Each structure stands twice: as structure tokens, then as C-alpha cells.
Amino acid sequence: MIIEDAATRLGDAIDQAMRAACPAPARFLSGLWAGLATALAPALTLLLRRRLRRGKEVRGRLDERKGRSARPRPPGRVLWLHAASVGETLSVLPVVAELTRRDATLHVLFTTATVTAGELLDRRRAQAAWGARVIHQFVPLDVPGWMDRFLRHWRPDAAALTESELWPNLLESCHRAGVPIVLLNARLSDRSRAGWSRLRGLAERMLGRFAWIAARSDEDAARLHALGATRVDVPGDLKDAAPPLPADPAEIDRLRAVIAGRPVWLAASTHEGEEDLIAQADRLLRDRHPDLLTIIVPRHPERGVEVAELLDGAPRRAAGAEPGPADRFWICDTLGELGLFYRVVPIVFLGNSLSAPGGRDERGGHNPLEPARFGAALASGPLIANFTGAFARLRDAVAIVPDAAALADWVDGMLADPARARDAGCRAAQVASQDQGLPGRIAARLLALMET
């Protein structure tokens, strides 16, 4: 995920080799992938330094990307759990809680690929009873030598990847080291299936390294089967079973005081280009709701300055600013506070779902069950391919708005008829009832895996 450019070059090079020497056996393709990754290691080192300059890596921790660590391995059993970014991290935290509750001596080595996911995990560790038994590291890039070094240091008793984290060298390294590995909440889009199908032998070998795969849906399981996976079941979607996002009670009271007396709505997890459309919706709403406050939570907090400039210098929460009576927008560019805003603002639009100017139709929405658990009235754009199952369950409780005008009409309707908004929120909350048992069942399977 984080080395997309390098991975694309690897895939293209392998594809060219296949065209020159087809049919190619899986072992040959695996060796070719490993050789090319090793050859690209110097370029990946430069890439890491460039990412550091852009704030996408942490100074002093680049060695972790090469499999080195200053942290010692703790005594006893260690489970390696990898979640690439924020969404995956949130989905498996209930599993971590169950693992540590069921085994009082277990340590969890939790790797992430993004800085924001690591920061979120650090905050949750500080607040949780299990925090002292979870070690955070950044995952090594998919270079055989780097991955082997990582495994030699940590010697995990078992490993679990999440969603679509499929890295051939990682899986081969675990296989050589005798580390049983599984895939949790497995997700595979049609686009990814088509890409891996060009490397069918490599994909089949890679998927065959998993002891078992827990797919999030029947559709994902079918795509994995089509690529050659055999040990696949569908226990449920961990994102459906997640507990409500947390929030500081004192901040809840403070936020209510900040927005008291004003009509308000929330644009959550917005992406580049969507804030333009939200501004258009605001202009359409001004005559009808002159005191309206629009709270925008960008998906990537580092975009806060950019979004504030776009909206004529709107106040930013990350800078300690709060909206005055004349401010139409408040940019809440802090990390991990959506649970706070979902509790206080009852009208929510979910981003990453509208076509931005110039066309960004590869967007796929965000998880609607997170705000639904708080009884929010919900709307989304039509680009929801990443969460079709969740949106299907909520089809009678979520409005689909294709553009700024439709979004403005929906917000106006919710503000004008609070009873209608409450009814929509109640229906959403009923649908989003949690499968409390799923994290426990997954934890039990992982503990059993370490006994094999």
C-alpha cells in the first residue's frame, strides 16, 4: 500500500517477464519478485527519505521499514498483527482486547504502514488496560532481506494480516521461518483480482501460504477462490462488529457549548476536491439557514491548512481555534476525534464518495456503520464500492446525494424537520447493531493458531 509506485514497477516487470517466457511456474515468479524487490532496495531507501520529508514517515524510525528495531523482543508468546492504515487498525483493536483478555501473558506486535495509524494506536494503547502488552512498529517494506531480519528479531509465534495486505515476500519469509500466518477481514476488489490474475501462479502460491483466510463477505471470498485460495470462510466483517468510536466526556460537553444554539451538520472524512462541493452546498443553504455551521473533518488531518485556505481562512481545531458567530465553517483537522463529533452532531455526510472536479471516480466511500451507531441521520455520495455490504444493510436509512445541490437539499430537509432526522438516525442505529461475538471468535482462532 505505501510503496505503490515501486509495487507497480515490480508488477510491470514481472508481467513483461511472463510475456517473454510464458507459461512461468509459480516458483519462478516468486523468485523473480524477490529478486526485483532486492534490486529495488536502494530506490526504496530513497523513497523512504522522500516520504520522511513529506511527513509520511517518523524521524528516527526509518530503520523499522528495513526490519531493524531498537526494541527487544518480550519474553513469552508474541502474535504479530498487521493493519496498514486507520480503518484496518480500528477494526482489529477489539480482537487485540480479546486476545490479551484470554491470554494474560501474550504480547501483540502491532505493525502499521501509515503514521496516522501508528498515532491512533499509540493513543488507544495509552487508554487501554492492554496497552502495555502491545508493541507498535512500522511494517518493513516487502524486501526479502528486510523481512527476514524483522522475523529473526521478533520471532513471532503466529502472524495475521488484515484486509488486502498481500505481499509475496512477506508471506515467503513467514513460510521459510515456520511462522503460521492468516488473513483477517480479507478484502479483494474486482480491480485487484484482475491485477493478480495476470500473475495467477504467484497469486495462488501466495494465497496458499495462509493457514486460513477469514473473508469479510461472500463476494470477497469468491474473488479469493477465483485466484486459487482454498482455506477461506466468511465469519463476518470486523468493521460491522466494532464498538462505538470513543470520545472524551469533557470534550463532548465543551463541543456542545461551542455549537449551542446554531444549526449544524458534519462532513466527515472528506477527501481532496470534496470540500469545494461542500462549499457549494453551503452557499445554497445560506438564505434558508443564516446561522448554519458546517463542521468539516478531513480524512487526512495534514490537509487542514489547505482546506482552511480554500474556505477563506476558516478556523482550525488543530490550531486551537473555535468558530465565532460569523464563521460558516470549522475545520476539525485532529486525529481520532470522529467519535466526539458523531456524538454531538446528528446530521452527517460521509466523504470519499463524491466525484471531484476533474473526475476521481476511484473513490469508494467510508464505513457508514461508524456514525450509524450513534443514531446520526446519514448521507453519502454514490461512490461507495468499498462498503457496498454496509450500505446495502442501511439502504433505508442512508440518503445518496450525487452532487452539491442534492446534498444541500438533504441537509435542509434534516434541519427543517428534526423529527424526520431523529427517525432516520434511529433506523440507522437499529441496523448497525453490533455482532459482539465476532472479535472473540477471531481471537480464539488466533490463539489456537499459535498452538499448531
Short mmCIF file of C-alpha atoms in Angstrom, two decimals, residues 17-396:
data_model
loop_
_atom_site.label_atom_id
_atom_site.label_comp_id
_atom_site.label_asym_id
_atom_site.label_seq_id
_atom_site.Cartn_x
_atom_site.Cartn_y
_atom_site.Cartn_z
CA ALA A 17 8.96 -11.37 -17.97
CA MET A 18 5.85 -13.52 -18.16
CA ARG A 19 5.08 -12.33 -21.67
CA ALA A 20 8.64 -13.18 -22.68
CA ALA A 21 8.65 -16.62 -21.08
CA CYS A 22 5.10 -17.87 -20.53
CA PRO A 23 3.98 -20.14 -19.05
CA ALA A 24 6.00 -19.27 -15.95
CA PRO A 25 5.86 -21.53 -12.88
CA ALA A 26 4.84 -20.05 -9.56
CA ARG A 27 8.25 -20.69 -8.03
CA PHE A 28 9.94 -18.77 -10.85
CA LEU A 29 7.57 -15.83 -10.42
CA SER A 30 8.10 -15.80 -6.66
CA GLY A 31 11.87 -15.77 -7.17
CA LEU A 32 11.60 -13.05 -9.79
CA TRP A 33 9.50 -10.89 -7.46
CA ALA A 34 12.04 -11.40 -4.65
CA GLY A 35 14.96 -10.57 -6.94
CA LEU A 36 13.39 -7.42 -8.29
CA ALA A 37 12.43 -6.25 -4.79
CA THR A 38 16.03 -6.79 -3.65
CA ALA A 39 17.33 -4.88 -6.68
CA LEU A 40 14.96 -2.02 -5.91
CA ALA A 41 16.02 -1.79 -2.23
CA PRO A 42 18.28 1.27 -2.81
CA ALA A 43 15.44 3.06 -4.59
CA LEU A 44 13.08 2.17 -1.75
CA THR A 45 15.55 3.69 0.72
CA LEU A 46 15.43 6.94 -1.26
CA LEU A 47 11.64 6.71 -1.34
CA LEU A 48 11.53 6.42 2.45
CA ARG A 49 13.68 9.55 2.79
CA ARG A 50 11.38 11.44 0.44
CA ARG A 51 8.36 10.31 2.46
CA LEU A 52 10.11 11.50 5.63
CA ARG A 53 10.48 14.98 4.13
CA ARG A 54 6.75 14.94 3.31
CA GLY A 55 5.81 13.98 6.86
CA LYS A 56 4.72 10.45 5.91
CA GLU A 57 7.42 8.74 7.96
CA VAL A 58 8.71 9.29 11.51
CA ARG A 59 12.22 10.61 12.02
CA GLY A 60 14.32 8.13 13.94
CA ARG A 61 12.15 5.16 12.90
CA LEU A 62 13.10 4.64 9.25
CA ASP A 63 15.13 1.57 10.23
CA GLU A 64 11.89 -0.18 11.17
CA ARG A 65 10.96 -0.08 7.47
CA LYS A 66 14.08 -2.18 6.86
CA GLY A 67 13.29 -4.72 9.57
CA ARG A 68 15.52 -3.26 12.29
CA SER A 69 14.27 -2.40 15.76
CA ALA A 70 15.68 -0.82 18.89
CA ARG A 71 13.02 -2.60 20.96
CA PRO A 72 13.81 -6.02 22.46
CA ARG A 73 11.51 -8.96 21.92
CA PRO A 74 9.44 -9.55 25.07
CA PRO A 75 9.52 -12.98 26.75
CA GLY A 76 6.79 -15.50 26.08
CA ARG A 77 4.44 -15.77 23.14
CA VAL A 78 4.21 -12.99 20.56
CA LEU A 79 1.49 -12.60 17.95
CA TRP A 80 2.31 -10.33 15.01
CA LEU A 81 -0.75 -8.40 13.84
CA HIS A 82 -0.50 -6.06 10.84
CA ALA A 83 -3.04 -3.37 9.90
CA ALA A 84 -1.99 -0.97 7.16
CA SER A 85 -3.94 2.19 7.98
CA VAL A 86 -6.50 3.74 10.32
CA GLY A 87 -9.57 1.80 9.17
CA GLU A 88 -7.91 -1.59 9.48
CA THR A 89 -6.40 -0.63 12.83
CA LEU A 90 -9.78 0.33 14.27
CA SER A 91 -11.35 -2.91 13.02
CA VAL A 92 -8.87 -5.20 14.81
CA LEU A 93 -8.50 -3.37 18.13
CA PRO A 94 -11.44 -5.33 19.62
CA VAL A 95 -9.58 -8.51 18.61
CA VAL A 96 -6.48 -7.24 20.46
CA ALA A 97 -8.59 -6.63 23.56
CA GLU A 98 -9.96 -10.16 23.38
CA LEU A 99 -6.54 -11.72 22.77
CA THR A 100 -4.98 -10.06 25.80
CA ARG A 101 -8.02 -10.81 27.96
CA ARG A 102 -7.91 -14.51 27.11
CA ASP A 103 -4.12 -14.90 27.45
CA ALA A 104 -2.63 -12.88 30.31
CA THR A 105 0.96 -13.45 29.13
CA LEU A 106 0.58 -12.78 25.41
CA HIS A 107 2.27 -9.80 23.74
CA VAL A 108 0.99 -8.38 20.45
CA LEU A 109 3.45 -6.93 17.95
CA PHE A 110 1.23 -4.49 16.05
CA THR A 111 2.60 -3.10 12.80
CA THR A 112 1.12 -0.35 10.68
CA ALA A 113 2.10 1.15 7.34
CA THR A 114 0.96 4.72 7.95
CA VAL A 115 1.97 7.31 10.53
CA THR A 116 -1.67 8.18 11.30
CA ALA A 117 -2.49 4.57 12.11
CA GLY A 118 0.52 4.39 14.41
CA GLU A 119 -0.53 7.58 16.21
CA LEU A 120 -4.06 6.27 16.64
CA LEU A 121 -2.76 3.00 18.06
CA ASP A 122 -0.49 4.86 20.49
CA ARG A 123 -3.44 6.87 21.81
CA ARG A 124 -5.57 3.74 22.24
CA ARG A 125 -2.71 1.90 23.97
CA ALA A 126 -2.35 4.76 26.45
CA GLN A 127 -6.04 4.49 27.34
CA ALA A 128 -6.44 0.69 27.42
CA ALA A 129 -5.71 -1.91 30.08
CA TRP A 130 -3.95 -4.00 27.43
CA GLY A 131 -1.73 -1.14 26.24
CA ALA A 132 1.46 -2.27 27.97
CA ARG A 133 1.34 -5.62 26.16
CA VAL A 134 1.10 -4.14 22.65
CA ILE A 135 4.28 -3.07 20.85
CA HIS A 136 3.97 -0.79 17.84
CA GLN A 137 6.40 -0.96 14.93
CA PHE A 138 6.21 0.22 11.33
CA VAL A 139 6.00 -2.71 8.95
CA PRO A 140 9.09 -3.42 6.83
CA LEU A 141 8.80 -2.90 3.11
CA ASP A 142 8.41 -6.07 1.05
CA VAL A 143 12.13 -6.76 0.51
CA PRO A 144 13.19 -10.35 1.40
CA GLY A 145 16.27 -9.38 3.42
CA TRP A 146 14.39 -6.73 5.37
CA MET A 147 11.50 -9.06 6.14
CA ASP A 148 13.83 -11.90 7.18
CA ARG A 149 15.66 -9.53 9.53
CA PHE A 150 12.33 -8.46 11.09
CA LEU A 151 11.29 -12.08 11.70
CA ARG A 152 14.67 -13.07 13.15
CA HIS A 153 14.40 -10.25 15.70
CA TRP A 154 10.77 -10.67 16.75
CA ARG A 155 10.33 -14.45 16.28
CA PRO A 156 6.50 -14.27 16.29
CA ASP A 157 4.61 -17.44 17.16
CA ALA A 158 1.99 -16.58 14.54
CA ALA A 159 1.05 -13.68 12.26
CA ALA A 160 -2.15 -12.11 10.98
CA LEU A 161 -2.54 -9.62 8.14
CA THR A 162 -5.72 -7.61 7.59
CA GLU A 163 -7.92 -6.90 4.58
CA SER A 164 -5.92 -6.61 1.34
CA GLU A 165 -2.35 -6.65 2.65
CA LEU A 166 -0.96 -9.25 0.24
CA TRP A 167 2.84 -9.12 -0.02
CA PRO A 168 4.57 -12.10 -1.66
CA ASN A 169 7.97 -11.68 0.02
CA LEU A 170 6.41 -11.23 3.46
CA LEU A 171 4.48 -14.46 3.01
CA GLU A 172 7.51 -16.36 1.70
CA SER A 173 9.62 -15.13 4.62
CA CYS A 174 7.00 -16.32 7.11
CA HIS A 175 6.81 -19.67 5.33
CA ARG A 176 10.59 -20.16 5.47
CA ALA A 177 10.67 -19.15 9.15
CA GLY A 178 7.84 -21.54 10.02
CA VAL A 179 5.53 -18.74 11.19
CA PRO A 180 1.86 -19.67 10.58
CA ILE A 181 0.01 -16.75 9.02
CA VAL A 182 -3.65 -15.86 8.36
CA LEU A 183 -5.60 -13.10 6.63
CA LEU A 184 -8.32 -11.34 8.66
CA ASN A 185 -11.31 -9.49 7.25
CA ALA A 186 -9.98 -10.31 3.80
CA ARG A 187 -10.97 -7.85 1.09
CA LEU A 188 -10.28 -8.15 -2.63
CA SER A 189 -11.77 -5.72 -5.15
CA ASP A 190 -12.53 -6.67 -8.73
CA ARG A 191 -9.68 -4.42 -9.82
CA SER A 192 -7.19 -6.16 -7.52
CA ARG A 193 -8.46 -9.59 -8.59
CA ALA A 194 -7.93 -8.64 -12.23
CA GLY A 195 -4.42 -7.38 -11.46
CA TRP A 196 -3.38 -10.50 -9.57
CA SER A 197 -4.94 -12.73 -12.24
CA ARG A 198 -2.16 -11.60 -14.59
CA LEU A 199 0.19 -13.30 -12.11
CA ARG A 200 -2.05 -16.29 -11.43
CA GLY A 201 0.76 -18.64 -10.40
CA LEU A 202 2.24 -16.12 -7.97
CA ALA A 203 -1.20 -15.29 -6.53
CA GLU A 204 -2.05 -18.96 -6.00
CA ARG A 205 1.30 -19.62 -4.31
CA MET A 206 0.90 -16.54 -2.13
CA LEU A 207 -2.66 -17.37 -1.03
CA GLY A 208 -1.62 -20.94 -0.38
CA ARG A 209 0.76 -19.74 2.33
CA PHE A 210 -2.16 -18.73 4.58
CA ALA A 211 -3.27 -21.25 7.20
CA TRP A 212 -6.75 -19.79 6.77
CA ILE A 213 -8.43 -16.72 5.36
CA ALA A 214 -11.42 -15.05 7.05
CA ALA A 215 -13.16 -13.08 4.29
CA ARG A 216 -15.37 -10.14 5.14
CA SER A 217 -18.08 -11.08 2.58
CA ASP A 218 -19.21 -13.80 0.20
CA GLU A 219 -18.14 -11.60 -2.74
CA ASP A 220 -14.60 -11.24 -1.40
CA ALA A 221 -14.43 -14.98 -0.72
CA ALA A 222 -15.48 -15.72 -4.31
CA ARG A 223 -12.75 -13.46 -5.71
CA LEU A 224 -10.14 -15.09 -3.48
CA HIS A 225 -11.32 -18.56 -4.57
CA ALA A 226 -11.02 -17.43 -8.19
CA LEU A 227 -7.32 -16.68 -7.59
CA GLY A 228 -6.71 -20.11 -6.09
CA ALA A 229 -7.33 -19.68 -2.36
CA THR A 230 -8.75 -22.83 -0.77
CA ARG A 231 -8.94 -22.30 3.01
CA VAL A 232 -11.48 -19.43 3.03
CA ASP A 233 -14.54 -18.89 5.20
CA VAL A 234 -16.82 -15.90 5.88
CA PRO A 235 -17.24 -15.37 9.64
CA GLY A 236 -18.39 -11.73 9.24
CA ASP A 237 -16.98 -8.25 8.87
CA LEU A 238 -14.95 -6.94 11.81
CA LYS A 239 -15.91 -3.39 10.85
CA ASP A 240 -19.55 -4.35 11.46
CA ALA A 241 -18.61 -5.63 14.91
CA ALA A 242 -16.52 -2.66 16.06
CA PRO A 243 -17.60 -0.85 19.23
CA PRO A 244 -18.64 2.82 19.01
CA LEU A 245 -15.73 5.19 18.48
CA PRO A 246 -14.53 6.64 21.81
CA ALA A 247 -14.68 10.25 22.94
CA ASP A 248 -13.57 12.28 25.96
CA PRO A 249 -16.71 13.12 28.02
CA ALA A 250 -15.31 16.55 28.94
CA GLU A 251 -14.77 17.34 25.25
CA ILE A 252 -18.34 16.28 24.47
CA ASP A 253 -19.65 18.90 26.91
CA ARG A 254 -17.25 21.51 25.56
CA LEU A 255 -18.20 20.87 21.95
CA ARG A 256 -21.88 21.15 22.78
CA ALA A 257 -21.20 24.52 24.35
CA VAL A 258 -19.26 25.69 21.27
CA ILE A 259 -22.11 24.95 18.86
CA ALA A 260 -25.01 25.68 21.23
CA GLY A 261 -27.92 27.42 19.55
CA ARG A 262 -26.68 27.01 15.98
CA PRO A 263 -27.97 24.65 13.29
CA VAL A 264 -25.06 22.35 12.44
CA TRP A 265 -24.08 19.48 10.19
CA LEU A 266 -20.92 17.43 9.77
CA ALA A 267 -18.96 16.50 6.64
CA ALA A 268 -16.86 13.57 7.86
CA SER A 269 -13.72 12.02 6.34
CA THR A 270 -13.65 14.29 3.31
CA HIS A 271 -11.05 13.94 0.57
CA GLU A 272 -9.43 16.37 -1.82
CA GLY A 273 -11.98 18.09 -4.05
CA GLU A 274 -14.99 17.33 -1.87
CA GLU A 275 -14.60 20.47 0.21
CA ASP A 276 -15.34 22.50 -2.95
CA LEU A 277 -18.66 20.69 -3.24
CA ILE A 278 -19.41 21.21 0.45
CA ALA A 279 -18.75 24.94 -0.02
CA GLN A 280 -21.20 24.93 -2.94
CA ALA A 281 -23.81 23.24 -0.76
CA ASP A 282 -23.21 25.83 1.96
CA ARG A 283 -23.86 28.70 -0.49
CA LEU A 284 -27.18 27.08 -1.43
CA LEU A 285 -28.12 26.80 2.26
CA ARG A 286 -27.19 30.31 3.44
CA ASP A 287 -30.51 32.02 2.73
CA ARG A 288 -32.50 29.27 4.42
CA HIS A 289 -30.16 28.85 7.43
CA PRO A 290 -28.19 32.07 8.00
CA ASP A 291 -26.63 30.80 11.27
CA LEU A 292 -25.61 27.42 9.87
CA LEU A 293 -22.28 25.93 10.98
CA THR A 294 -20.61 23.31 8.77
CA ILE A 295 -18.01 21.16 10.54
CA ILE A 296 -15.51 19.52 8.19
CA VAL A 297 -13.29 16.65 9.35
CA PRO A 298 -10.78 15.89 6.56
CA ARG A 299 -9.82 12.23 6.34
CA HIS A 300 -6.16 13.22 6.39
CA PRO A 301 -5.56 15.82 9.13
CA GLU A 302 -2.46 17.16 7.40
CA ARG A 303 -4.81 18.69 4.80
CA GLY A 304 -6.28 21.02 7.42
CA VAL A 305 -4.28 24.09 6.38
CA GLU A 306 -5.15 23.52 2.72
CA VAL A 307 -8.87 23.13 3.49
CA ALA A 308 -8.92 26.21 5.72
CA GLU A 309 -7.31 28.31 2.98
CA LEU A 310 -9.86 27.04 0.48
CA LEU A 311 -12.64 28.21 2.80
CA ASP A 312 -11.36 31.75 3.32
CA GLY A 313 -9.28 31.08 6.41
CA ALA A 314 -11.84 29.05 8.36
CA PRO A 315 -10.81 28.33 11.97
CA ARG A 316 -8.91 25.09 12.56
CA ARG A 317 -9.32 22.93 15.66
CA ALA A 318 -5.72 21.66 15.35
CA ALA A 319 -4.58 25.29 15.75
CA GLY A 320 -6.73 25.73 18.85
CA ALA A 321 -9.32 27.92 17.06
CA GLU A 322 -13.07 27.69 17.54
CA PRO A 323 -15.80 29.16 15.32
CA GLY A 324 -17.15 32.60 16.07
CA PRO A 325 -20.74 33.67 15.26
CA ALA A 326 -19.72 34.85 11.78
CA ASP A 327 -17.79 31.68 10.85
CA ARG A 328 -19.61 29.37 8.46
CA PHE A 329 -17.03 26.56 8.66
CA TRP A 330 -14.95 24.88 11.33
CA ILE A 331 -12.11 22.64 10.13
CA CYS A 332 -11.56 19.90 12.69
CA ASP A 333 -8.22 18.58 11.49
CA THR A 334 -7.37 16.45 14.52
CA LEU A 335 -6.88 12.72 14.55
CA GLY A 336 -9.15 10.18 16.20
CA GLU A 337 -11.99 12.51 17.22
CA LEU A 338 -14.79 11.36 14.93
CA GLY A 339 -16.43 9.64 17.90
CA LEU A 340 -16.69 13.07 19.52
CA PHE A 341 -18.37 14.70 16.53
CA TYR A 342 -20.69 11.76 15.83
CA ARG A 343 -21.98 12.05 19.41
CA VAL A 344 -22.71 15.76 19.17
CA VAL A 345 -23.71 16.43 15.54
CA PRO A 346 -26.82 14.48 14.45
CA ILE A 347 -26.60 15.18 10.68
CA VAL A 348 -23.64 13.55 8.91
CA PHE A 349 -22.38 13.40 5.34
CA LEU A 350 -19.70 10.76 4.69
CA GLY A 351 -16.91 11.74 2.32
CA ASN A 352 -14.75 9.89 -0.20
CA SER A 353 -17.97 9.37 -2.11
CA LEU A 354 -18.50 12.34 -4.47
CA SER A 355 -16.87 12.90 -7.85
CA ALA A 356 -14.46 15.78 -7.51
CA PRO A 357 -13.87 18.27 -10.32
CA GLY A 358 -11.75 16.55 -12.93
CA GLY A 359 -13.10 13.12 -12.01
CA ARG A 360 -11.93 10.93 -9.12
CA ASP A 361 -14.35 8.07 -9.56
CA GLU A 362 -11.98 5.54 -7.99
CA ARG A 363 -13.32 6.69 -4.62
CA GLY A 364 -15.22 4.11 -2.63
CA GLY A 365 -16.82 5.76 0.40
CA HIS A 366 -16.28 5.25 4.13
CA ASN A 367 -17.85 2.92 6.65
CA PRO A 368 -21.43 4.17 7.34
CA LEU A 369 -21.82 1.93 10.38
CA GLU A 370 -19.49 4.15 12.45
CA PRO A 371 -21.84 7.19 12.52
CA ALA A 372 -24.92 4.93 12.39
CA ARG A 373 -24.05 3.51 15.82
CA PHE A 374 -24.64 6.98 17.27
CA GLY A 375 -28.06 7.41 15.63
CA ALA A 376 -26.95 10.02 13.10
CA ALA A 377 -29.02 10.91 10.06
CA LEU A 378 -26.73 9.87 7.19
CA ALA A 379 -25.98 10.82 3.61
CA SER A 380 -23.25 9.76 1.22
CA GLY A 381 -22.27 10.32 -2.36
CA PRO A 382 -22.84 7.47 -4.85
CA LEU A 383 -19.21 6.21 -4.89
CA ILE A 384 -19.45 3.55 -2.18
CA ALA A 385 -17.80 0.49 -3.75
CA ASN A 386 -15.60 -0.19 -0.69
CA PHE A 387 -18.62 -0.61 1.61
CA THR A 388 -21.41 -1.95 -0.59
CA GLY A 389 -22.43 -4.51 2.02
CA ALA A 390 -22.78 -1.96 4.82
CA PHE A 391 -24.66 0.49 2.60
CA ALA A 392 -26.97 -2.30 1.45
CA ARG A 393 -27.87 -3.04 5.05
CA LEU A 394 -28.52 0.67 5.63
CA ARG A 395 -30.32 1.26 2.32
CA ASP A 396 -33.48 2.55 4.02
#
